[in-house]
Amino acid sequence: SEKRSNNQILSQELINYGVIEYNTRSDAQKLLDDIHQYYRDLVQEFDSGVQQSIQNSFEDLFKNFELTTNECEIILKDCQSRLSKEKFELDIPMPKKRSLRTNIDVNDVVDNLIQSDTKAVTRSRRKSGVWGGICKFFGTSDWGWEDYTDYKDIYKVVLADVKKKYLGSWKNNTQNINNSVTEDIRKPLNQDIDKYFSS
């Protein structure tokens, strides 16, 4: 597909060059925008995978609780009918499904990744004086020219810096997801399971 093709081209460009130079800032920004979109896709795919894994785990967990509860249903109903005579209600709280609040941030990764610089370039021009004027008049392509040094603005993307920024962002995002799993899923679920078995 088009997305995969663009990613392959992007990957090849990153493999081949350590520093990519552009004549305009907008061209350099276009590369960073492409890299950033590729990264956003990876993070979103990872986040979706985590969410789906949690959903599958909850489904398996609740199936196991349901099987266990069904196996004990006869005994539980008998206990409840006997205990209700003493005005005692049997209440087994089932664990609740929890949602994961992922704190993912991919917005500020590309800041300050374009370096401005100047580069010496050799250009040609008509020589001044009579000889240059004659050559210009006759439109010669090889006589009456001289080389000179000029400087032009360039914009660099250093791929080692890009890699460092994105690896740092990936580490932060995965740590945030791990923290969210602990706070939003693991701790409350452990409390629910403790209440279940206590009951």
Coordinates of N, CA and C in Angstrom, one line a residue:
S1 N 0.8 -1.2 0.0 CA 0.0 0.0 0.0 C 0.9 1.2 0.0
E2 N 0.2 2.4 -0.1 CA 1.0 3.7 -0.2 C 1.7 3.9 1.1
K3 N 1.1 3.6 2.2 CA 1.7 3.9 3.5 C 2.9 3.0 3.7
R4 N 2.8 1.8 3.4 CA 4.0 0.9 3.5 C 5.1 1.3 2.6
S5 N 4.8 1.7 1.4 CA 5.8 2.2 0.4 C 6.5 3.4 0.9
N6 N 5.8 4.4 1.5 CA 6.4 5.6 2.0 C 7.3 5.2 3.2
N7 N 6.9 4.3 4.0 CA 7.7 3.9 5.2 C 9.0 3.2 4.7
Q8 N 8.9 2.4 3.6 CA 10.1 1.7 3.1 C 11.1 2.7 2.6
I9 N 10.6 3.7 1.8 CA 11.5 4.8 1.3 C 12.1 5.6 2.4
L10 N 11.3 5.9 3.5 CA 11.8 6.6 4.6 C 12.9 5.8 5.3
S11 N 12.7 4.5 5.5 CA 13.6 3.7 6.2 C 15.0 3.6 5.4
Q12 N 14.9 3.5 4.1 CA 16.1 3.4 3.2 C 16.8 4.7 3.3
E13 N 16.1 5.9 3.3 CA 16.8 7.2 3.4 C 17.5 7.3 4.8
L14 N 16.9 6.8 5.8 CA 17.6 6.8 7.1 C 18.8 5.9 7.2
I15 N 18.7 4.8 6.5 CA 19.9 3.9 6.5 C 21.1 4.5 5.8
N16 N 20.8 5.1 4.7 CA 21.9 5.6 3.8 C 22.6 6.8 4.2
Y17 N 22.0 7.7 5.0 CA 22.6 9.0 5.3 C 22.6 9.2 6.8
G18 N 23.7 9.9 7.2 CA 23.8 10.3 8.6 C 23.3 11.7 8.8
V19 N 23.5 12.6 7.8 CA 23.0 13.9 7.8 C 22.4 14.2 6.4
I20 N 21.2 14.7 6.5 CA 20.5 15.1 5.2 C 20.4 16.6 5.1
E21 N 20.9 17.1 4.0 CA 20.9 18.6 3.8 C 19.8 19.0 2.8
Y22 N 19.2 20.1 3.1 CA 18.1 20.7 2.3 C 18.4 22.2 2.0
N23 N 17.9 22.6 0.9 CA 18.1 24.0 0.5 C 17.0 24.9 1.2
T24 N 15.9 24.3 1.6 CA 14.9 25.1 2.3 C 14.5 24.4 3.6
R25 N 14.1 25.2 4.5 CA 13.6 24.7 5.8 C 12.3 23.9 5.6
S26 N 11.5 24.2 4.7 CA 10.2 23.5 4.5 C 10.5 22.1 4.0
D27 N 11.6 21.9 3.2 CA 11.9 20.5 2.7 C 12.4 19.7 3.9
A28 N 13.2 20.3 4.8 CA 13.7 19.6 5.9 C 12.5 19.2 6.9
Q29 N 11.6 20.2 7.0 CA 10.4 19.9 7.8 C 9.6 18.8 7.3
K30 N 9.5 18.7 6.0 CA 8.7 17.6 5.3 C 9.3 16.3 5.7
L31 N 10.6 16.1 5.7 CA 11.2 14.9 6.2 C 10.8 14.6 7.6
L32 N 10.9 15.6 8.5 CA 10.6 15.4 9.9 C 9.1 15.1 10.1
D33 N 8.3 15.7 9.3 CA 6.8 15.4 9.3 C 6.5 13.9 9.0
D34 N 7.3 13.4 7.9 CA 7.1 12.1 7.5 C 7.5 11.1 8.6
I35 N 8.7 11.4 9.2 CA 9.2 10.6 10.3 C 8.2 10.6 11.5
H36 N 7.7 11.8 11.8 CA 6.8 11.9 12.9 C 5.5 11.1 12.7
Q37 N 5.0 11.2 11.5 CA 3.7 10.4 11.2 C 4.0 8.9 11.3
Y38 N 5.2 8.5 10.9 CA 5.6 7.1 11.0 C 5.6 6.7 12.5
Y39 N 6.2 7.6 13.3 CA 6.3 7.3 14.7 C 4.9 7.3 15.4
R40 N 4.1 8.3 15.0 CA 2.7 8.3 15.6 C 2.0 7.0 15.3
D41 N 2.1 6.5 14.1 CA 1.5 5.2 13.7 C 2.0 4.1 14.6
L42 N 3.3 4.0 14.9 CA 3.9 3.0 15.7 C 3.3 3.1 17.1
V43 N 3.3 4.3 17.7 CA 2.8 4.5 19.0 C 1.3 4.1 19.1
Q44 N 0.5 4.5 18.2 CA -0.9 4.2 18.2 C -1.1 2.7 18.1
E45 N -0.3 2.0 17.2 CA -0.4 0.6 17.1 C 0.0 -0.1 18.4
F46 N 1.0 0.4 19.1 CA 1.4 -0.2 20.4 C 0.3 0.0 21.4
D47 N -0.3 1.2 21.4 CA -1.3 1.5 22.4 C -2.5 0.6 22.1
S48 N -2.9 0.5 20.9 CA -4.1 -0.4 20.6 C -3.8 -1.8 21.0
G49 N -2.5 -2.3 20.8 CA -2.2 -3.6 21.1 C -2.3 -3.8 22.6
V50 N -1.8 -2.8 23.4 CA -1.9 -2.9 24.9 C -3.4 -3.0 25.3
Q51 N -4.2 -2.1 24.7 CA -5.6 -2.1 25.1 C -6.3 -3.4 24.7
Q52 N -6.0 -4.0 23.6 CA -6.6 -5.2 23.2 C -6.1 -6.4 24.1
S53 N -4.9 -6.4 24.5 CA -4.3 -7.4 25.4 C -5.1 -7.3 26.7
I54 N -5.3 -6.1 27.2 CA -6.0 -6.0 28.5 C -7.4 -6.5 28.4
Q55 N -8.1 -6.1 27.3 CA -9.4 -6.6 27.0 C -9.5 -8.1 27.0
N56 N -8.6 -8.7 26.3 CA -8.6 -10.2 26.2 C -8.3 -10.8 27.6
S57 N -7.4 -10.2 28.4 CA -7.1 -10.7 29.7 C -8.3 -10.6 30.6
F58 N -9.0 -9.5 30.5 CA -10.3 -9.3 31.3 C -11.3 -10.4 31.0
E59 N -11.4 -10.7 29.7 CA -12.4 -11.7 29.2 C -12.0 -13.0 29.8
D60 N -10.8 -13.4 29.7 CA -10.3 -14.7 30.2 C -10.5 -14.7 31.7
L61 N -10.2 -13.7 32.4 CA -10.4 -13.6 33.9 C -11.8 -13.8 34.3
F62 N -12.7 -13.1 33.6 CA -14.1 -13.2 34.0 C -14.7 -14.6 33.6
K63 N -14.2 -15.2 32.6 CA -14.7 -16.5 32.3 C -14.3 -17.5 33.4
N64 N -13.0 -17.3 33.9 CA -12.6 -18.2 35.0 C -13.4 -17.9 36.3
F65 N -13.7 -16.7 36.6 CA -14.5 -16.4 37.7 C -15.9 -17.0 37.6
E66 N -16.4 -16.9 36.4 CA -17.8 -17.3 36.1 C -17.9 -18.9 36.3
L67 N -16.8 -19.5 35.7 CA -16.8 -21.0 35.9 C -16.7 -21.4 37.3
T68 N -15.8 -20.7 38.0 CA -15.7 -21.1 39.5 C -17.0 -20.8 40.2
T69 N -17.6 -19.7 40.0 CA -18.8 -19.4 40.6 C -20.0 -20.4 40.3
N70 N -20.0 -20.8 39.0 CA -21.1 -21.7 38.6 C -20.9 -23.1 39.3
E71 N -19.6 -23.5 39.4 CA -19.3 -24.8 40.0 C -19.8 -24.8 41.5
C72 N -19.7 -23.6 42.1 CA -20.0 -23.5 43.5 C -21.4 -23.0 43.7
E73 N -22.2 -22.8 42.7 CA -23.5 -22.2 42.8 C -24.4 -23.0 43.7
I74 N -24.4 -24.3 43.6 CA -25.4 -25.1 44.4 C -25.0 -24.9 45.9
I75 N -23.8 -24.9 46.2 CA -23.4 -24.8 47.6 C -23.7 -23.3 48.1
L76 N -23.4 -22.3 47.2 CA -23.6 -21.0 47.6 C -25.1 -20.7 47.9
K77 N -26.0 -21.3 47.0 CA -27.4 -21.1 47.1 C -27.9 -21.7 48.4
D78 N -27.4 -22.9 48.7 CA -27.8 -23.6 49.9 C -27.3 -22.8 51.1
C79 N -26.1 -22.3 51.1 CA -25.6 -21.5 52.2 C -26.5 -20.2 52.4
Q80 N -26.8 -19.6 51.3 CA -27.6 -18.4 51.4 C -29.0 -18.6 51.9
S81 N -29.6 -19.7 51.5 CA -31.0 -20.0 52.0 C -30.9 -20.3 53.5
R82 N -29.9 -21.0 54.0 CA -29.8 -21.2 55.4 C -29.5 -20.0 56.2
L83 N -28.6 -19.2 55.7 CA -28.1 -18.0 56.4 C -29.2 -16.9 56.4
S84 N -30.0 -16.9 55.4 CA -31.0 -15.8 55.3 C -32.1 -15.9 56.4
K85 N -32.2 -17.1 57.0 CA -33.1 -17.3 58.1 C -32.6 -16.5 59.3
E86 N -31.3 -16.3 59.3 CA -30.7 -15.5 60.4 C -30.5 -14.0 60.0
K87 N -31.2 -13.7 58.9 CA -31.2 -12.3 58.3 C -29.7 -11.9 57.9
F88 N -29.1 -12.9 57.3 CA -27.7 -12.7 56.7 C -27.8 -12.8 55.2
E89 N -27.3 -11.8 54.5 CA -27.3 -11.8 53.0 C -25.9 -12.1 52.5
L90 N -25.9 -13.0 51.6 CA -24.6 -13.4 51.0 C -24.4 -12.5 49.7
D91 N -23.3 -11.8 49.7 CA -23.1 -10.9 48.5 C -21.6 -11.1 48.1
I92 N -21.5 -11.6 46.9 CA -20.1 -11.9 46.4 C -19.8 -10.8 45.3
P93 N -19.0 -9.8 45.6 CA -18.7 -8.8 44.6 C -17.8 -9.3 43.5
M94 N -18.3 -9.2 42.3 CA -17.4 -9.6 41.2 C -16.4 -8.5 40.8
P95 N -15.2 -8.9 40.4 CA -14.3 -7.8 39.9 C -14.9 -7.0 38.8
K96 N -14.5 -5.8 38.6 CA -15.0 -4.9 37.6 C -14.0 -4.7 36.5
K97 N -14.6 -4.6 35.3 CA -13.7 -4.2 34.2 C -13.2 -2.8 34.3
R98 N -11.9 -2.6 34.0 CA -11.3 -1.3 34.1 C -10.8 -0.8 32.8
S99 N -10.8 0.5 32.6 CA -10.3 1.1 31.4 C -8.9 1.7 31.6
L100 N -8.1 1.7 30.6 CA -6.8 2.2 30.7 C -6.7 3.6 30.2
R101 N -6.2 4.5 31.0 CA -6.0 5.9 30.5 C -4.6 6.1 30.1
T102 N -4.3 5.9 28.9 CA -2.9 6.0 28.4 C -2.5 7.5 28.3
N103 N -1.4 7.8 28.9 CA -0.9 9.2 28.8 C 0.2 9.3 27.8
I104 N -0.2 9.3 26.5 CA 0.8 9.3 25.4 C 1.0 10.7 24.8
D105 N 2.2 11.1 24.6 CA 2.5 12.4 24.1 C 3.6 12.2 23.0
V106 N 3.1 12.6 21.8 CA 4.1 12.5 20.6 C 4.2 13.8 19.9
N107 N 3.8 14.9 20.6 CA 3.7 16.2 19.9 C 5.0 17.0 19.8
D108 N 5.8 16.9 20.8 CA 6.9 17.8 20.9 C 8.3 17.2 20.5
V109 N 8.2 16.0 19.9 CA 9.5 15.3 19.6 C 10.3 16.0 18.5
V110 N 9.6 16.6 17.5 CA 10.4 17.1 16.4 C 10.9 18.6 16.6
D111 N 10.6 19.1 17.7 CA 11.1 20.5 18.0 C 12.6 20.5 17.9
N112 N 13.2 21.6 17.3 CA 14.6 21.9 17.3 C 15.5 20.8 16.7
L113 N 14.9 20.1 15.7 CA 15.7 19.1 15.0 C 16.3 19.6 13.6
I114 N 16.0 20.8 13.2 CA 16.5 21.3 12.0 C 17.6 22.3 12.4
Q115 N 18.8 22.0 11.8 CA 20.0 22.9 12.1 C 20.2 23.8 10.9
S116 N 20.3 25.1 11.1 CA 20.6 26.1 10.0 C 22.1 26.2 9.9
D117 N 22.6 26.3 8.6 CA 24.1 26.4 8.4 C 24.3 27.1 7.1
T118 N 25.5 27.4 6.7 CA 25.9 27.9 5.4 C 26.9 26.9 4.8
K119 N 26.9 26.9 3.5 CA 27.8 26.0 2.8 C 28.5 26.7 1.6
A120 N 29.8 26.5 1.5 CA 30.5 27.1 0.4 C 30.2 26.4 -0.9
V121 N 29.9 27.1 -2.0 CA 29.6 26.5 -3.3 C 30.4 27.2 -4.4
T122 N 30.8 26.5 -5.4 CA 31.6 27.1 -6.5 C 30.6 27.4 -7.6
R123 N 30.6 28.7 -8.0 CA 29.7 29.1 -9.1 C 30.6 29.7 -10.2
S124 N 30.0 29.8 -11.4 CA 30.7 30.4 -12.6 C 30.0 31.7 -12.9
R125 N 30.8 32.6 -13.5 CA 30.3 33.9 -13.9 C 31.2 34.4 -15.1
R126 N 30.6 35.3 -15.9 CA 31.4 35.9 -16.9 C 32.5 36.8 -16.4
K127 N 33.7 36.7 -17.0 CA 34.8 37.5 -16.5 C 34.4 39.0 -16.8
S128 N 34.9 39.8 -16.0 CA 34.7 41.3 -16.3 C 35.8 41.7 -17.3
G129 N 35.6 42.9 -17.8 CA 36.5 43.4 -18.8 C 36.1 43.1 -20.2
V130 N 37.0 43.5 -21.1 CA 36.8 43.4 -22.6 C 36.6 42.0 -23.0
W131 N 37.5 41.1 -22.5 CA 37.4 39.7 -23.0 C 36.1 39.0 -22.6
G132 N 35.7 39.3 -21.3 CA 34.4 38.8 -20.9 C 33.2 39.3 -21.7
G133 N 33.3 40.6 -22.0 CA 32.2 41.2 -22.8 C 32.1 40.6 -24.2
I134 N 33.3 40.3 -24.8 CA 33.3 39.7 -26.2 C 32.7 38.3 -26.1
C135 N 33.2 37.6 -25.1 CA 32.7 36.2 -25.0 C 31.2 36.2 -24.8
K136 N 30.7 37.1 -24.0 CA 29.3 37.2 -23.7 C 28.5 37.6 -25.0
F137 N 29.1 38.5 -25.8 CA 28.4 38.9 -27.0 C 28.3 37.7 -28.0
F138 N 29.3 36.9 -28.1 CA 29.3 35.7 -29.0 C 28.7 34.5 -28.3
G139 N 28.3 34.6 -27.1 CA 27.6 33.5 -26.4 C 28.5 32.2 -26.2
T140 N 29.7 32.4 -26.0 CA 30.6 31.2 -25.8 C 30.2 30.5 -24.6
S141 N 30.4 29.2 -24.6 CA 30.0 28.3 -23.5 C 31.3 27.9 -22.7
D142 N 32.5 28.1 -23.3 CA 33.7 27.6 -22.6 C 34.7 28.7 -22.3
W143 N 34.6 29.8 -23.1 CA 35.6 30.9 -22.9 C 34.9 32.1 -22.2
G144 N 35.7 32.8 -21.5 CA 35.2 34.1 -20.8 C 34.5 33.8 -19.5
W145 N 34.7 32.7 -18.9 CA 34.1 32.4 -17.6 C 35.1 32.3 -16.5
E146 N 34.7 32.5 -15.3 CA 35.6 32.3 -14.1 C 34.8 31.7 -13.0
D147 N 35.5 30.9 -12.2 CA 34.8 30.3 -11.0 C 35.0 31.2 -9.8
Y148 N 34.0 31.3 -8.9 CA 34.1 32.0 -7.7 C 33.4 31.3 -6.6
T149 N 33.7 31.6 -5.3 CA 33.1 30.9 -4.2 C 32.0 31.8 -3.6
D150 N 30.8 31.1 -3.4 CA 29.7 31.8 -2.9 C 29.2 30.9 -1.7
Y151 N 28.3 31.5 -0.9 CA 27.8 30.8 0.3 C 26.3 30.8 0.2
K152 N 25.7 29.6 0.5 CA 24.3 29.5 0.5 C 23.8 28.9 1.8
D153 N 22.6 29.3 2.2 CA 22.0 28.7 3.4 C 21.5 27.3 3.2
I154 N 21.8 26.4 4.1 CA 21.3 25.0 4.1 C 20.7 24.7 5.4
Y155 N 19.9 23.6 5.4 CA 19.2 23.2 6.5 C 19.4 21.7 6.7
K156 N 20.0 21.3 7.9 CA 20.4 19.9 8.1 C 19.5 19.2 9.1
V157 N 19.3 17.9 8.8 CA 18.7 17.0 9.7 C 19.7 16.0 10.1
V158 N 20.2 16.0 11.3 CA 21.1 15.0 11.8 C 20.4 13.8 12.3
L159 N 20.5 12.7 11.7 CA 19.6 11.5 12.0 C 19.9 10.9 13.3
A160 N 21.2 11.1 13.8 CA 21.5 10.6 15.2 C 20.7 11.4 16.2
D161 N 20.5 12.7 16.0 CA 19.7 13.5 16.9 C 18.2 13.1 16.8
V162 N 17.8 12.8 15.6 CA 16.4 12.4 15.4 C 16.1 11.0 16.2
K163 N 17.1 10.1 16.0 CA 17.0 8.8 16.7 C 16.9 9.0 18.2
K164 N 17.8 9.8 18.7 CA 17.9 10.0 20.2 C 16.6 10.6 20.7
K165 N 16.0 11.6 20.0 CA 14.8 12.2 20.4 C 13.7 11.2 20.5
Y166 N 13.5 10.4 19.4 CA 12.4 9.5 19.3 C 12.6 8.3 20.2
L167 N 13.8 7.8 20.4 CA 14.0 6.7 21.4 C 13.6 7.2 22.8
G168 N 14.0 8.5 23.1 CA 13.6 9.0 24.4 C 12.1 9.1 24.6
S169 N 11.4 9.6 23.5 CA 10.0 9.7 23.5 C 9.3 8.3 23.7
W170 N 9.9 7.3 23.0 CA 9.3 6.0 23.0 C 9.4 5.4 24.5
K171 N 10.6 5.7 25.1 CA 10.8 5.2 26.4 C 9.8 5.9 27.4
N172 N 9.6 7.2 27.3 CA 8.7 7.9 28.1 C 7.3 7.4 27.9
N173 N 6.9 7.1 26.7 CA 5.5 6.7 26.4 C 5.3 5.3 26.9
T174 N 6.2 4.4 26.8 CA 6.0 3.0 27.3 C 6.0 3.0 28.8
Q175 N 6.8 3.9 29.4 CA 6.8 4.0 30.9 C 5.5 4.5 31.4
N176 N 4.9 5.5 30.6 CA 3.6 6.1 31.0 C 2.5 5.0 30.9
I177 N 2.6 4.2 29.9 CA 1.6 3.1 29.7 C 1.8 2.1 30.9
N178 N 3.0 1.7 31.2 CA 3.3 0.8 32.3 C 2.7 1.4 33.6
N179 N 2.9 2.6 33.8 CA 2.4 3.3 35.1 C 0.9 3.2 35.1
S180 N 0.3 3.5 33.9 CA -1.2 3.5 33.8 C -1.7 2.1 34.1
V181 N -1.1 1.1 33.5 CA -1.5 -0.3 33.8 C -1.5 -0.6 35.3
T182 N -0.4 -0.2 35.9 CA -0.3 -0.4 37.4 C -1.4 0.3 38.2
E183 N -1.6 1.6 37.9 CA -2.6 2.4 38.6 C -4.0 2.2 38.2
D184 N -4.3 2.0 36.9 CA -5.7 1.9 36.5 C -6.2 0.4 36.5
I185 N -5.3 -0.5 36.3 CA -5.7 -1.9 36.1 C -5.3 -2.8 37.3
R186 N -4.0 -2.9 37.5 CA -3.4 -3.9 38.4 C -3.9 -3.7 39.9
K187 N -3.7 -2.5 40.4 CA -4.0 -2.2 41.8 C -5.5 -2.3 42.1
P188 N -6.4 -1.7 41.3 CA -7.8 -1.8 41.6 C -8.3 -3.3 41.4
L189 N -7.7 -4.0 40.4 CA -8.1 -5.3 40.2 C -7.7 -6.2 41.3
N190 N -6.5 -6.0 41.8 CA -6.1 -6.8 43.0 C -7.0 -6.6 44.2
Q191 N -7.4 -5.3 44.4 CA -8.3 -5.0 45.5 C -9.7 -5.8 45.3
D192 N -10.2 -5.7 44.0 CA -11.4 -6.4 43.7 C -11.3 -7.9 43.9
I193 N -10.2 -8.5 43.5 CA -10.0 -9.9 43.7 C -9.9 -10.3 45.2
D194 N -9.2 -9.5 45.9 CA -9.2 -9.7 47.4 C -10.5 -9.7 48.0
K195 N -11.4 -8.7 47.6 CA -12.7 -8.6 48.1 C -13.6 -9.8 47.7
Y196 N -13.4 -10.3 46.5 CA -14.1 -11.5 46.0 C -13.8 -12.7 46.9
F197 N -12.5 -12.9 47.1 CA -12.1 -14.1 47.8 C -12.5 -14.0 49.3
S198 N -12.3 -12.8 49.8 CA -12.7 -12.6 51.2 C -14.2 -12.8 51.4
S199 N -15.0 -12.4 50.5 CA -16.5 -12.6 50.5 C -16.8 -14.1 50.4

